[in-house]
mmCIF file of N, CA, C and O in Angstrom:
data_model
loop_
_atom_site.group_PDB
_atom_site.id
_atom_site.type_symbol
_atom_site.label_atom_id
_atom_site.label_comp_id
_atom_site.label_asym_id
_atom_site.label_seq_id
_atom_site.Cartn_x
_atom_site.Cartn_y
_atom_site.Cartn_z
ATOM 1 N N UNK W 1 64.846 151.038 125.043
ATOM 2 C CA UNK W 1 66.296 150.745 125.337
ATOM 3 C C UNK W 1 66.585 149.387 124.712
ATOM 4 O O UNK W 1 65.912 148.456 124.756
ATOM 5 N N UNK W 2 67.790 149.279 124.120
ATOM 6 C CA UNK W 2 68.197 148.085 123.644
ATOM 7 C C UNK W 2 68.644 146.983 124.650
ATOM 8 O O UNK W 2 69.264 147.304 125.448
ATOM 9 N N UNK W 3 68.414 145.927 124.244
ATOM 10 C CA UNK W 3 68.752 144.756 125.242
ATOM 11 C C UNK W 3 70.205 144.482 125.007
ATOM 12 O O UNK W 3 70.628 144.330 123.895
ATOM 13 N N UNK W 4 70.934 144.271 126.120
ATOM 14 C CA UNK W 4 72.530 144.001 126.038
ATOM 15 C C UNK W 4 72.369 142.514 125.575
ATOM 16 O O UNK W 4 71.817 141.666 126.299
ATOM 17 N N UNK W 5 73.388 142.222 124.774
ATOM 18 C CA UNK W 5 73.679 140.838 124.392
ATOM 19 C C UNK W 5 74.648 140.265 125.486
ATOM 20 O O UNK W 5 75.639 140.947 125.909
ATOM 21 N N UNK W 6 74.562 138.956 125.659
ATOM 22 C CA UNK W 6 75.534 138.261 126.605
ATOM 23 C C UNK W 6 76.744 137.863 125.761
ATOM 24 O O UNK W 6 76.603 137.863 124.573
ATOM 25 N N UNK W 7 77.711 137.889 126.484
ATOM 26 C CA UNK W 7 78.930 137.455 125.834
ATOM 27 C C UNK W 7 78.843 136.115 125.071
ATOM 28 O O UNK W 7 79.443 135.838 124.170
ATOM 29 N N UNK W 8 78.108 135.181 125.584
ATOM 30 C CA UNK W 8 77.852 133.873 124.985
ATOM 31 C C UNK W 8 77.207 133.973 123.832
ATOM 32 O O UNK W 8 77.554 133.500 122.768
ATOM 33 N N UNK W 9 76.129 134.887 123.626
ATOM 34 C CA UNK W 9 75.542 134.996 122.420
ATOM 35 C C UNK W 9 76.236 135.758 121.310
ATOM 36 O O UNK W 9 76.210 135.445 120.111
ATOM 37 N N UNK W 10 77.274 136.708 121.728
ATOM 38 C CA UNK W 10 77.960 137.489 120.901
ATOM 39 C C UNK W 10 79.082 136.278 120.255
ATOM 40 O O UNK W 10 79.407 136.339 119.158
ATOM 41 N N UNK W 11 79.490 135.411 121.130
ATOM 42 C CA UNK W 11 80.531 134.470 120.736
ATOM 43 C C UNK W 11 79.816 133.522 119.804
ATOM 44 O O UNK W 11 80.519 132.999 118.693
ATOM 45 N N UNK W 12 78.559 133.032 120.038
ATOM 46 C CA UNK W 12 78.172 132.094 119.041
ATOM 47 C C UNK W 12 77.603 132.759 117.744
ATOM 48 O O UNK W 12 77.934 132.192 116.671
ATOM 49 N N UNK W 13 77.369 134.103 117.640
ATOM 50 C CA UNK W 13 77.150 134.825 116.508
ATOM 51 C C UNK W 13 78.339 134.918 115.595
ATOM 52 O O UNK W 13 78.377 134.609 114.522
ATOM 53 N N UNK W 14 79.465 135.153 116.345
ATOM 54 C CA UNK W 14 80.898 135.319 115.844
ATOM 55 C C UNK W 14 81.121 133.931 115.085
ATOM 56 O O UNK W 14 81.506 133.893 114.081
ATOM 57 N N UNK W 15 81.087 132.786 115.827
ATOM 58 C CA UNK W 15 81.288 131.499 115.371
ATOM 59 C C UNK W 15 80.499 131.285 113.983
ATOM 60 O O UNK W 15 81.101 130.704 113.184
ATOM 61 N N UNK W 16 79.127 131.448 114.184
ATOM 62 C CA UNK W 16 78.472 131.221 113.000
ATOM 63 C C UNK W 16 78.895 132.050 111.696
ATOM 64 O O UNK W 16 78.833 131.471 110.712
ATOM 65 N N UNK W 17 79.166 133.356 111.950
ATOM 66 C CA UNK W 17 79.740 134.180 110.788
ATOM 67 C C UNK W 17 81.229 133.499 110.376
ATOM 68 O O UNK W 17 81.078 133.386 109.059
ATOM 69 N N UNK W 18 81.915 133.066 111.125
ATOM 70 C CA UNK W 18 83.220 132.571 110.765
ATOM 71 C C UNK W 18 82.953 131.273 110.016
ATOM 72 O O UNK W 18 83.638 130.928 109.080
ATOM 73 N N UNK W 19 81.921 130.536 110.546
ATOM 74 C CA UNK W 19 81.673 129.230 109.761
ATOM 75 C C UNK W 19 81.171 129.335 108.314
ATOM 76 O O UNK W 19 81.604 128.758 107.537
ATOM 77 N N UNK W 20 80.275 130.433 108.126
ATOM 78 C CA UNK W 20 79.927 130.864 106.894
ATOM 79 C C UNK W 20 80.922 131.250 105.950
ATOM 80 O O UNK W 20 81.230 130.720 104.904
ATOM 81 N N UNK W 21 82.021 132.187 106.553
ATOM 82 C CA UNK W 21 83.202 132.295 105.847
ATOM 83 C C UNK W 21 84.157 131.081 105.470
ATOM 84 O O UNK W 21 84.374 130.859 104.447
ATOM 85 N N UNK W 22 84.214 130.122 106.421
ATOM 86 C CA UNK W 22 84.960 129.067 106.296
ATOM 87 C C UNK W 22 84.318 128.102 105.157
ATOM 88 O O UNK W 22 84.933 127.392 104.291
ATOM 89 N N UNK W 23 82.993 128.058 105.276
ATOM 90 C CA UNK W 23 82.197 127.130 104.326
ATOM 91 C C UNK W 23 82.494 127.890 102.944
ATOM 92 O O UNK W 23 82.512 127.011 101.912
ATOM 93 N N UNK W 24 82.359 128.909 102.777
ATOM 94 C CA UNK W 24 82.372 129.686 101.462
ATOM 95 C C UNK W 24 83.836 129.399 100.816
ATOM 96 O O UNK W 24 84.010 129.021 99.738
ATOM 97 N N UNK W 25 84.696 129.476 101.665
ATOM 98 C CA UNK W 25 86.300 129.282 101.402
ATOM 99 C C UNK W 25 86.493 127.891 100.922
ATOM 100 O O UNK W 25 87.132 127.390 99.971
ATOM 101 N N UNK W 26 85.981 126.822 101.719
ATOM 102 C CA UNK W 26 85.987 125.613 101.459
ATOM 103 C C UNK W 26 85.276 125.134 100.074
ATOM 104 O O UNK W 26 85.896 124.346 99.410
ATOM 105 N N UNK W 27 84.247 125.575 100.003
ATOM 106 C CA UNK W 27 83.325 125.529 98.780
ATOM 107 C C UNK W 27 84.182 126.015 97.571
ATOM 108 O O UNK W 27 84.364 125.113 96.477
ATOM 109 N N UNK W 28 84.692 127.003 97.635
ATOM 110 C CA UNK W 28 85.641 127.618 96.650
ATOM 111 C C UNK W 28 86.791 126.818 96.362
ATOM 112 O O UNK W 28 87.068 126.479 95.106
ATOM 113 N N UNK W 29 87.480 126.164 97.323
ATOM 114 C CA UNK W 29 88.619 125.366 97.104
ATOM 115 C C UNK W 29 88.275 124.137 96.372
ATOM 116 O O UNK W 29 88.973 123.793 95.485
ATOM 117 N N UNK W 30 87.087 123.577 96.727
ATOM 118 C CA UNK W 30 86.644 122.074 96.240
ATOM 119 C C UNK W 30 86.315 122.416 94.822
ATOM 120 O O UNK W 30 86.760 121.463 94.010
ATOM 121 N N UNK W 31 85.579 123.601 94.537
ATOM 122 C CA UNK W 31 85.342 123.724 93.274
ATOM 123 C C UNK W 31 86.519 124.026 92.183
ATOM 124 O O UNK W 31 86.416 123.517 91.106
ATOM 125 N N UNK W 32 87.446 124.571 92.808
ATOM 126 C CA UNK W 32 88.668 124.910 92.052
ATOM 127 C C UNK W 32 89.434 123.586 91.602
ATOM 128 O O UNK W 32 89.820 123.250 90.555
ATOM 129 N N UNK W 33 89.513 122.768 92.704
ATOM 130 C CA UNK W 33 90.134 121.290 92.520
ATOM 131 C C UNK W 33 89.352 120.506 91.501
ATOM 132 O O UNK W 33 89.758 119.921 90.631
ATOM 133 N N UNK W 34 87.996 120.693 91.715
ATOM 134 C CA UNK W 34 87.190 119.775 90.701
ATOM 135 C C UNK W 34 87.329 120.213 89.448
ATOM 136 O O UNK W 34 87.441 119.483 88.396
ATOM 137 N N UNK W 35 87.375 121.509 89.103
ATOM 138 C CA UNK W 35 87.851 122.237 87.744
ATOM 139 C C UNK W 35 88.973 121.513 87.163
ATOM 140 O O UNK W 35 89.064 121.136 86.029
ATOM 141 N N UNK W 36 89.996 121.638 87.947
ATOM 142 C CA UNK W 36 91.464 121.176 87.651
ATOM 143 C C UNK W 36 91.408 119.754 87.360
ATOM 144 O O UNK W 36 92.038 119.258 86.460
ATOM 145 N N UNK W 37 90.653 118.757 88.063
ATOM 146 C CA UNK W 37 90.635 117.562 88.002
ATOM 147 C C UNK W 37 89.975 117.157 86.466
ATOM 148 O O UNK W 37 90.376 116.259 85.793
ATOM 149 N N UNK W 38 88.955 117.921 86.185
ATOM 150 C CA UNK W 38 88.363 117.819 84.985
ATOM 151 C C UNK W 38 89.331 118.174 83.786
ATOM 152 O O UNK W 38 89.445 117.437 82.809
ATOM 153 N N UNK W 39 90.075 119.258 84.082
ATOM 154 C CA UNK W 39 91.057 119.660 82.901
ATOM 155 C C UNK W 39 92.113 118.468 82.764
ATOM 156 O O UNK W 39 92.526 118.201 81.831
ATOM 157 N N UNK W 40 92.618 118.136 84.027
ATOM 158 C CA UNK W 40 93.628 116.961 83.902
ATOM 159 C C UNK W 40 93.157 115.793 83.207
ATOM 160 O O UNK W 40 93.788 115.114 82.391
ATOM 161 N N UNK W 41 91.725 115.474 83.505
ATOM 162 C CA UNK W 41 91.180 114.257 82.695
ATOM 163 C C UNK W 41 91.159 114.500 81.262
ATOM 164 O O UNK W 41 91.580 113.591 80.492
ATOM 165 N N UNK W 42 90.836 115.721 80.784
ATOM 166 C CA UNK W 42 90.676 115.888 79.302
ATOM 167 C C UNK W 42 92.235 116.016 78.832
ATOM 168 O O UNK W 42 92.221 115.484 77.711
ATOM 169 N N UNK W 43 93.194 116.511 79.635
ATOM 170 C CA UNK W 43 94.638 116.621 79.137
ATOM 171 C C UNK W 43 95.066 114.992 78.886
ATOM 172 O O UNK W 43 95.719 114.769 77.994
ATOM 173 N N UNK W 44 94.631 114.164 79.863
ATOM 174 C CA UNK W 44 95.077 112.880 79.744
ATOM 175 C C UNK W 44 94.457 112.103 78.719
ATOM 176 O O UNK W 44 95.157 111.294 78.063
ATOM 177 N N UNK W 45 93.215 112.437 78.270
ATOM 178 C CA UNK W 45 92.587 111.829 76.994
ATOM 179 C C UNK W 45 93.290 112.505 75.817
ATOM 180 O O UNK W 45 93.488 111.623 74.918
ATOM 181 N N UNK W 46 93.723 113.792 75.866
ATOM 182 C CA UNK W 46 94.484 114.123 74.837
ATOM 183 C C UNK W 46 95.838 113.595 74.503
ATOM 184 O O UNK W 46 96.249 113.153 73.248
ATOM 185 N N UNK W 47 96.493 113.362 75.536
ATOM 186 C CA UNK W 47 97.698 112.839 75.383
ATOM 187 C C UNK W 47 97.642 111.219 75.102
ATOM 188 O O UNK W 47 98.517 110.792 74.141
ATOM 189 N N UNK W 48 96.684 110.709 75.355
ATOM 190 C CA UNK W 48 96.355 109.254 75.055
ATOM 191 C C UNK W 48 96.142 109.091 73.389
ATOM 192 O O UNK W 48 96.701 108.371 72.831
ATOM 193 N N UNK W 49 95.323 110.333 72.981
ATOM 194 C CA UNK W 49 95.124 110.420 71.525
ATOM 195 C C UNK W 49 96.258 110.594 70.735
ATOM 196 O O UNK W 49 96.540 110.123 69.725
ATOM 197 N N UNK W 50 97.263 111.501 71.380
ATOM 198 C CA UNK W 50 98.390 111.739 70.582
ATOM 199 C C UNK W 50 99.468 110.453 70.714
ATOM 200 O O UNK W 50 100.035 109.921 69.580
ATOM 201 N N UNK W 51 99.328 109.638 71.679
ATOM 202 C CA UNK W 51 100.325 108.369 71.599
ATOM 203 C C UNK W 51 99.513 107.319 70.680
ATOM 204 O O UNK W 51 100.405 106.639 69.898
ATOM 205 N N UNK W 52 98.186 107.345 70.461
ATOM 206 C CA UNK W 52 97.594 106.501 69.643
ATOM 207 C C UNK W 52 98.053 106.925 68.124
ATOM 208 O O UNK W 52 98.277 106.116 67.244
ATOM 209 N N UNK W 53 98.083 108.221 67.970
ATOM 210 C CA UNK W 53 98.344 108.677 66.546
ATOM 211 C C UNK W 53 99.832 108.410 66.297
ATOM 212 O O UNK W 53 100.165 107.924 65.095
ATOM 213 N N UNK W 54 100.753 108.502 67.329
ATOM 214 C CA UNK W 54 102.287 108.136 67.208
ATOM 215 C C UNK W 54 102.243 106.501 66.871
ATOM 216 O O UNK W 54 103.099 106.237 65.882
ATOM 217 N N UNK W 55 101.483 105.640 67.366
ATOM 218 C CA UNK W 55 101.597 104.372 67.220
ATOM 219 C C UNK W 55 101.076 104.072 65.850
ATOM 220 O O UNK W 55 101.733 103.368 65.139
ATOM 221 N N UNK W 56 99.976 104.723 65.380
ATOM 222 C CA UNK W 56 99.659 104.609 64.005
ATOM 223 C C UNK W 56 100.518 105.013 63.015
ATOM 224 O O UNK W 56 100.539 104.433 61.860
ATOM 225 N N UNK W 57 101.368 105.901 63.425
ATOM 226 C CA UNK W 57 102.402 106.322 62.392
ATOM 227 C C UNK W 57 103.807 105.554 62.337
ATOM 228 O O UNK W 57 104.575 105.809 61.618
ATOM 229 N N UNK W 58 103.673 104.571 63.289
ATOM 230 C CA UNK W 58 104.654 103.510 63.289
ATOM 231 C C UNK W 58 105.882 103.803 64.461
ATOM 232 O O UNK W 58 106.819 103.149 64.364
ATOM 233 N N UNK W 59 105.466 104.806 65.384
ATOM 234 C CA UNK W 59 106.507 105.061 66.340
ATOM 235 C C UNK W 59 106.173 104.048 67.566
ATOM 236 O O UNK W 59 104.892 103.580 67.712
ATOM 237 N N UNK W 60 107.161 103.727 68.159
ATOM 238 C CA UNK W 60 107.127 102.765 69.517
ATOM 239 C C UNK W 60 106.772 103.683 70.621
ATOM 240 O O UNK W 60 107.696 104.454 71.137
ATOM 241 N N UNK W 61 105.583 103.352 71.285
ATOM 242 C CA UNK W 61 105.152 104.278 72.158
ATOM 243 C C UNK W 61 105.895 104.149 73.385
ATOM 244 O O UNK W 61 106.267 105.132 74.206
ATOM 245 N N UNK W 62 106.416 103.144 73.838
ATOM 246 C CA UNK W 62 107.296 102.670 74.986
ATOM 247 C C UNK W 62 108.576 103.480 74.933
ATOM 248 O O UNK W 62 108.889 104.099 75.814
ATOM 249 N N UNK W 63 109.087 103.757 73.812
ATOM 250 C CA UNK W 63 110.277 104.408 73.365
ATOM 251 C C UNK W 63 110.007 105.867 73.604
ATOM 252 O O UNK W 63 110.905 106.779 74.209
ATOM 253 N N UNK W 64 108.859 106.282 72.957
ATOM 254 C CA UNK W 64 108.339 107.739 73.122
ATOM 255 C C UNK W 64 108.199 108.137 74.637
ATOM 256 O O UNK W 64 108.778 109.293 75.010
ATOM 257 N N UNK W 65 107.740 107.145 75.431
ATOM 258 C CA UNK W 65 107.487 107.600 76.969
ATOM 259 C C UNK W 65 108.841 107.760 77.682
ATOM 260 O O UNK W 65 108.923 108.479 78.474
ATOM 261 N N UNK W 66 109.751 106.841 77.206
ATOM 262 C CA UNK W 66 111.065 106.861 77.667
ATOM 263 C C UNK W 66 111.805 108.181 77.562
ATOM 264 O O UNK W 66 112.605 108.822 78.301
ATOM 265 N N UNK W 67 111.754 108.534 76.124
ATOM 266 C CA UNK W 67 112.242 110.002 75.700
ATOM 267 C C UNK W 67 111.749 110.896 76.423
ATOM 268 O O UNK W 67 112.314 111.995 76.885
ATOM 269 N N UNK W 68 110.485 111.038 76.547
ATOM 270 C CA UNK W 68 109.635 112.038 77.487
ATOM 271 C C UNK W 68 110.289 112.081 78.911
ATOM 272 O O UNK W 68 110.530 113.274 79.426
ATOM 273 N N UNK W 69 110.454 110.947 79.517
ATOM 274 C CA UNK W 69 110.944 110.852 80.790
ATOM 275 C C UNK W 69 112.329 111.280 80.917
ATOM 276 O O UNK W 69 112.655 112.184 81.879
ATOM 277 N N UNK W 70 113.211 111.080 79.835
ATOM 278 C CA UNK W 70 114.584 111.596 79.902
ATOM 279 C C UNK W 70 114.622 113.145 79.679
ATOM 280 O O UNK W 70 115.335 113.668 80.338
ATOM 281 N N UNK W 71 113.730 113.634 78.803
ATOM 282 C CA UNK W 71 113.743 115.020 78.508
ATOM 283 C C UNK W 71 113.304 115.765 79.767
ATOM 284 O O UNK W 71 113.741 117.070 79.879
ATOM 285 N N UNK W 72 112.540 115.161 80.761
ATOM 286 C CA UNK W 72 112.415 115.886 81.951
ATOM 287 C C UNK W 72 113.422 116.077 82.879
ATOM 288 O O UNK W 72 113.342 116.664 83.814
ATOM 289 N N UNK W 73 114.411 115.291 82.817
ATOM 290 C CA UNK W 73 115.456 115.117 83.690
ATOM 291 C C UNK W 73 116.516 116.136 83.432
ATOM 292 O O UNK W 73 116.591 116.735 82.190
ATOM 293 N N UNK W 74 117.440 116.394 84.318
ATOM 294 C CA UNK W 74 118.606 117.243 84.144
ATOM 295 C C UNK W 74 119.622 116.599 83.280
ATOM 296 O O UNK W 74 119.786 115.530 83.442
ATOM 297 N N UNK W 75 120.247 117.165 82.345
ATOM 298 C CA UNK W 75 121.190 116.849 81.366
ATOM 299 C C UNK W 75 122.361 116.042 82.211
ATOM 300 O O UNK W 75 122.737 115.110 81.869
ATOM 301 N N UNK W 76 122.841 116.422 83.388
ATOM 302 C CA UNK W 76 123.752 115.872 84.018
ATOM 303 C C UNK W 76 123.374 114.457 84.536
ATOM 304 O O UNK W 76 124.189 113.412 84.563
ATOM 305 N N UNK W 77 122.195 114.414 85.094
ATOM 306 C CA UNK W 77 121.613 113.380 85.467
ATOM 307 C C UNK W 77 121.517 112.286 84.438
ATOM 308 O O UNK W 77 121.786 110.905 84.648
ATOM 309 N N UNK W 78 120.983 112.697 83.094
ATOM 310 C CA UNK W 78 120.897 111.786 82.104
ATOM 311 C C UNK W 78 122.259 111.109 81.667
ATOM 312 O O UNK W 78 122.408 109.875 81.421
ATOM 313 N N UNK W 79 123.226 112.275 81.689
ATOM 314 C CA UNK W 79 124.669 111.682 81.332
ATOM 315 C C UNK W 79 125.115 110.539 82.363
ATOM 316 O O UNK W 79 125.580 109.589 81.892
ATOM 317 N N UNK W 80 124.844 110.745 83.553
ATOM 318 C CA UNK W 80 125.347 109.918 84.681
ATOM 319 C C UNK W 80 124.774 108.528 84.451
ATOM 320 O O UNK W 80 125.324 107.441 84.444
ATOM 321 N N UNK W 81 123.321 108.610 84.249
ATOM 322 C CA UNK W 81 122.569 107.318 84.012
ATOM 323 C C UNK W 81 123.165 106.641 82.812
ATOM 324 O O UNK W 81 123.353 105.287 82.699
ATOM 325 N N UNK W 82 123.458 107.320 81.712
ATOM 326 C CA UNK W 82 123.742 106.675 80.354
ATOM 327 C C UNK W 82 125.406 106.147 80.657
ATOM 328 O O UNK W 82 125.534 105.041 80.041
ATOM 329 N N UNK W 83 126.070 106.722 81.384
ATOM 330 C CA UNK W 83 127.500 106.283 81.665
ATOM 331 C C UNK W 83 127.326 104.883 82.377
ATOM 332 O O UNK W 83 128.138 104.055 82.287
ATOM 333 N N UNK W 84 126.589 104.943 83.549
ATOM 334 C CA UNK W 84 126.404 103.825 84.345
ATOM 335 C C UNK W 84 125.764 102.663 83.493
ATOM 336 O O UNK W 84 126.307 101.502 83.703
ATOM 337 N N UNK W 85 124.781 102.962 82.683
ATOM 338 C CA UNK W 85 124.298 101.974 81.995
ATOM 339 C C UNK W 85 125.421 101.271 80.939
ATOM 340 O O UNK W 85 125.453 100.041 80.793
ATOM 341 N N UNK W 86 126.148 102.071 80.414
ATOM 342 C CA UNK W 86 127.376 101.528 79.590
ATOM 343 C C UNK W 86 128.191 100.796 80.359
ATOM 344 O O UNK W 86 128.551 99.670 79.773
ATOM 345 N N UNK W 87 128.693 101.149 81.538
ATOM 346 C CA UNK W 87 129.531 100.499 82.359
ATOM 347 C C UNK W 87 128.805 99.026 82.916
ATOM 348 O O UNK W 87 129.518 98.023 82.608
ATOM 349 N N UNK W 88 127.656 99.082 83.056
ATOM 350 C CA UNK W 88 126.918 97.708 83.459
ATOM 351 C C UNK W 88 126.813 96.804 82.270
ATOM 352 O O UNK W 88 126.959 95.717 82.247
ATOM 353 N N UNK W 89 126.569 97.402 80.999
ATOM 354 C CA UNK W 89 126.455 96.482 79.748
ATOM 355 C C UNK W 89 127.915 96.033 79.594
ATOM 356 O O UNK W 89 128.071 94.750 79.225
ATOM 357 N N UNK W 90 128.980 96.671 79.585
ATOM 358 C CA UNK W 90 130.198 96.211 79.458
ATOM 359 C C UNK W 90 130.520 94.976 80.386
ATOM 360 O O UNK W 90 131.286 94.028 80.121
ATOM 361 N N UNK W 91 130.220 95.277 81.552
ATOM 362 C CA UNK W 91 130.491 94.253 82.683
ATOM 363 C C UNK W 91 129.816 92.944 82.288
ATOM 364 O O UNK W 91 130.129 91.865 82.679
ATOM 365 N N UNK W 92 128.510 93.268 81.643
ATOM 366 C CA UNK W 92 127.826 91.890 81.508
ATOM 367 C C UNK W 92 128.153 91.244 79.915
ATOM 368 O O UNK W 92 127.550 90.417 79.380
ATOM 369 N N UNK W 93 129.174 92.114 79.478
ATOM 370 C CA UNK W 93 129.600 91.498 77.896
ATOM 371 C C UNK W 93 128.335 91.899 76.879
ATOM 372 O O UNK W 93 128.469 91.301 75.989
ATOM 373 N N UNK W 94 127.795 92.924 77.036
ATOM 374 C CA UNK W 94 126.622 93.331 76.050
ATOM 375 C C UNK W 94 127.134 94.354 75.168
ATOM 376 O O UNK W 94 127.911 95.198 75.396
#
């Protein structure tokens, strides 16, 4: 005859099982993040190389960065900023 398990031992077994699943899920998430971090590092290096190439071709890297920042914005926001910049320049006599 099989020995009956106590509710406490069943509960401990269930927690251990869930712990293994949680550990596997955690490990999977961490490994995915680590892979993406490595990809980001490689992309950052590639971007740095492109800026160096642009600089060696005579382009102003600061202006390139500014252009990239502007291109990420909505056209209406860019227009508003340019209008305000123009107003401020005129106010300062520039």
